[in-house]
Amino acid sequence: MTVLAILTTSLLCALPSPSEVRADLDAYPWRPAPAPAVQDTDSKRPTKETVTTAPAPPPAPATASSTKPSPTPTPAPAASTGGTWAIQLVAISNADAARSEQKRLEKIVGGTVDLVVEPPMNKLRWGNFATKEEAEAAKAALKAKSVDGYVVRR
């Protein structure tokens, strides 16, 4: 057997088996394949927007005066601005994967997880803390729930 054949065989034996790859993918479902880059051609679009999951208000009862559309649209509820610190749980380039991960994380942490869109990334952030120390304490509590993240400034 030649040296090249020995090296090739040893390299192929070192690769993970398909079952090991599947187990790794099942263990880390929040890491989808990277999405293709999209060229932003609309320069008027804001570069940063915050999307929160808030329940829609119930529809108003229909009356003769309320059948006309309102002259000004009501703004969407903004994220609470009480604190300046949050915990970033994950950043994903795929928007659909970010929304599904947001739902999964909301079940685990028991609260609202904010989806912050900063192209090309979709960042999932949790909490609203006045001090960095409060955020670090909450991060430790999340670690006990097997959720990792890091403290960021809003």
CSV table of C-alpha atoms in Angstrom, one decimal:
chain,number,residue,atom,x,y,z
A,1,MET,CA,0.0,0.0,0.0
A,2,THR,CA,1.4,3.4,-0.9
A,3,VAL,CA,1.7,6.3,1.5
A,4,LEU,CA,-1.0,8.2,-0.4
A,5,ALA,CA,-3.5,5.4,0.0
A,6,ILE,CA,-2.7,5.1,3.7
A,7,LEU,CA,-3.2,8.8,4.3
A,8,THR,CA,-6.5,8.8,2.3
A,9,THR,CA,-7.8,5.8,4.2
A,10,SER,CA,-6.9,7.3,7.6
A,11,LEU,CA,-8.5,10.7,6.6
A,12,LEU,CA,-11.8,9.0,5.5
A,13,CYS,CA,-11.9,7.0,8.8
A,14,ALA,CA,-11.6,10.2,10.8
A,15,LEU,CA,-14.8,11.7,9.3
A,16,PRO,CA,-18.0,11.5,11.3
A,17,SER,CA,-20.6,8.9,10.2
A,18,PRO,CA,-24.0,9.9,8.9
A,19,SER,CA,-25.6,9.0,12.1
A,20,GLU,CA,-23.2,11.2,14.1
A,21,VAL,CA,-23.9,14.1,11.8
A,22,ARG,CA,-27.7,13.6,12.2
A,23,ALA,CA,-27.3,13.4,16.0
A,24,ASP,CA,-25.4,16.7,15.9
A,25,LEU,CA,-28.0,18.4,13.8
A,26,ASP,CA,-30.8,17.1,16.1
A,27,ALA,CA,-28.9,18.5,19.1
A,28,TYR,CA,-28.6,22.0,17.6
A,29,PRO,CA,-31.8,22.7,15.6
A,30,TRP,CA,-31.4,26.5,15.8
A,31,ARG,CA,-28.4,26.5,13.5
A,32,PRO,CA,-30.0,26.2,10.0
A,33,ALA,CA,-28.0,26.2,6.8
A,34,PRO,CA,-26.9,29.8,5.9
A,35,ALA,CA,-29.4,31.6,3.6
A,36,PRO,CA,-28.1,33.1,0.4
A,37,ALA,CA,-27.1,36.7,0.6
A,38,VAL,CA,-29.7,39.1,-0.6
A,39,GLN,CA,-28.7,42.4,-2.2
A,40,ASP,CA,-30.7,45.3,-0.6
A,41,THR,CA,-31.7,47.7,-3.4
A,42,ASP,CA,-34.2,49.8,-1.4
A,43,SER,CA,-32.1,52.5,0.2
A,44,LYS,CA,-35.2,54.0,1.9
A,45,ARG,CA,-35.8,51.0,4.0
A,46,PRO,CA,-34.6,51.4,7.6
A,47,THR,CA,-31.5,49.4,8.5
A,48,LYS,CA,-32.8,48.4,11.9
A,49,GLU,CA,-36.2,47.4,13.0
A,50,THR,CA,-37.6,45.7,16.0
A,51,VAL,CA,-40.4,43.1,15.6
A,52,THR,CA,-42.2,42.0,18.8
A,53,THR,CA,-44.8,39.4,19.2
A,54,ALA,CA,-47.8,41.2,20.8
A,55,PRO,CA,-51.3,40.0,20.6
A,56,ALA,CA,-53.5,41.8,18.2
A,57,PRO,CA,-56.2,44.1,19.8
A,58,PRO,CA,-59.8,42.8,19.5
A,59,PRO,CA,-61.7,44.4,16.7
A,60,ALA,CA,-64.0,47.3,17.6
A,61,PRO,CA,-67.7,46.7,17.2
A,62,ALA,CA,-69.0,47.8,13.8
A,63,THR,CA,-71.1,51.0,13.9
A,64,ALA,CA,-72.1,53.4,11.2
A,65,SER,CA,-69.3,55.8,12.1
A,66,SER,CA,-66.7,53.1,12.4
A,67,THR,CA,-67.2,51.7,8.9
A,68,LYS,CA,-64.9,54.4,7.4
A,69,PRO,CA,-61.2,53.7,7.7
A,70,SER,CA,-59.4,55.9,10.3
A,71,PRO,CA,-57.5,58.8,8.7
A,72,THR,CA,-54.2,57.9,10.4
A,73,PRO,CA,-53.0,54.4,11.0
A,74,THR,CA,-52.3,53.4,14.6
A,75,PRO,CA,-48.6,52.7,15.2
A,76,ALA,CA,-47.6,49.2,16.2
A,77,PRO,CA,-46.7,48.7,19.9
A,78,ALA,CA,-43.1,49.5,20.5
A,79,ALA,CA,-40.8,47.4,22.6
A,80,SER,CA,-40.7,48.5,26.2
A,81,THR,CA,-37.9,51.1,26.8
A,82,GLY,CA,-37.5,50.8,30.6
A,83,GLY,CA,-34.1,49.3,30.5
A,84,THR,CA,-31.0,49.5,28.4
A,85,TRP,CA,-29.7,45.9,28.7
A,86,ALA,CA,-30.9,42.6,27.2
A,87,ILE,CA,-29.7,39.1,26.7
A,88,GLN,CA,-29.1,38.1,23.1
A,89,LEU,CA,-29.9,34.5,22.7
A,90,VAL,CA,-29.2,33.8,19.1
A,91,ALA,CA,-28.5,35.5,15.7
A,92,ILE,CA,-29.8,33.8,12.6
A,93,SER,CA,-29.6,34.9,9.0
A,94,ASN,CA,-32.8,33.0,7.9
A,95,ALA,CA,-36.0,34.9,8.9
A,96,ASP,CA,-38.2,31.9,9.0
A,97,ALA,CA,-35.8,29.9,11.2
A,98,ALA,CA,-35.6,33.0,13.5
A,99,ARG,CA,-39.4,33.1,13.9
A,100,SER,CA,-39.6,29.4,14.7
A,101,GLU,CA,-36.7,29.6,17.1
A,102,GLN,CA,-38.4,32.7,18.7
A,103,LYS,CA,-41.5,30.6,19.5
A,104,ARG,CA,-39.4,27.8,20.9
A,105,LEU,CA,-37.4,30.1,23.1
A,106,GLU,CA,-40.5,31.9,24.4
A,107,LYS,CA,-41.8,28.6,25.7
A,108,ILE,CA,-38.5,27.9,27.5
A,109,VAL,CA,-38.0,31.4,29.0
A,110,GLY,CA,-41.6,32.0,29.8
A,111,GLY,CA,-41.8,35.5,28.3
A,112,THR,CA,-41.6,37.5,25.1
A,113,VAL,CA,-38.5,37.1,23.0
A,114,ASP,CA,-37.9,40.2,20.8
A,115,LEU,CA,-36.9,39.7,17.1
A,116,VAL,CA,-34.5,42.5,16.1
A,117,VAL,CA,-33.8,42.6,12.4
A,118,GLU,CA,-30.4,44.0,11.5
A,119,PRO,CA,-29.8,42.9,7.9
A,120,PRO,CA,-28.5,40.3,7.2
A,121,MET,CA,-29.1,39.0,10.7
A,122,ASN,CA,-32.2,38.3,12.8
A,123,LYS,CA,-31.3,38.6,16.5
A,124,LEU,CA,-33.4,37.1,19.3
A,125,ARG,CA,-33.2,39.1,22.5
A,126,TRP,CA,-34.8,38.6,25.8
A,127,GLY,CA,-35.3,40.9,28.8
A,128,ASN,CA,-35.2,44.5,29.6
A,129,PHE,CA,-32.8,45.3,32.4
A,130,ALA,CA,-31.8,48.6,33.9
A,131,THR,CA,-28.2,47.5,34.9
A,132,LYS,CA,-25.7,45.1,33.4
A,133,GLU,CA,-25.5,43.3,36.8
A,134,GLU,CA,-29.3,42.5,36.6
A,135,ALA,CA,-28.8,41.2,33.1
A,136,GLU,CA,-25.9,39.0,34.1
A,137,ALA,CA,-28.0,37.5,37.0
A,138,ALA,CA,-30.8,36.8,34.5
A,139,LYS,CA,-28.3,35.2,32.1
A,140,ALA,CA,-27.2,32.8,34.9
A,141,ALA,CA,-30.8,31.9,35.5
A,142,LEU,CA,-31.2,31.2,31.8
A,143,LYS,CA,-28.1,29.0,31.9
A,144,ALA,CA,-29.9,26.8,34.4
A,145,LYS,CA,-32.6,26.3,31.8
A,146,SER,CA,-30.0,25.3,29.2
A,147,VAL,CA,-30.3,28.5,27.3
A,148,ASP,CA,-27.1,30.4,26.5
A,149,GLY,CA,-26.7,34.0,25.5
A,150,TYR,CA,-24.8,37.1,26.2
A,151,VAL,CA,-25.6,40.5,27.6
A,152,VAL,CA,-26.0,43.4,25.1
A,153,ARG,CA,-26.9,47.0,25.2
A,154,ARG,CA,-30.3,47.8,23.6
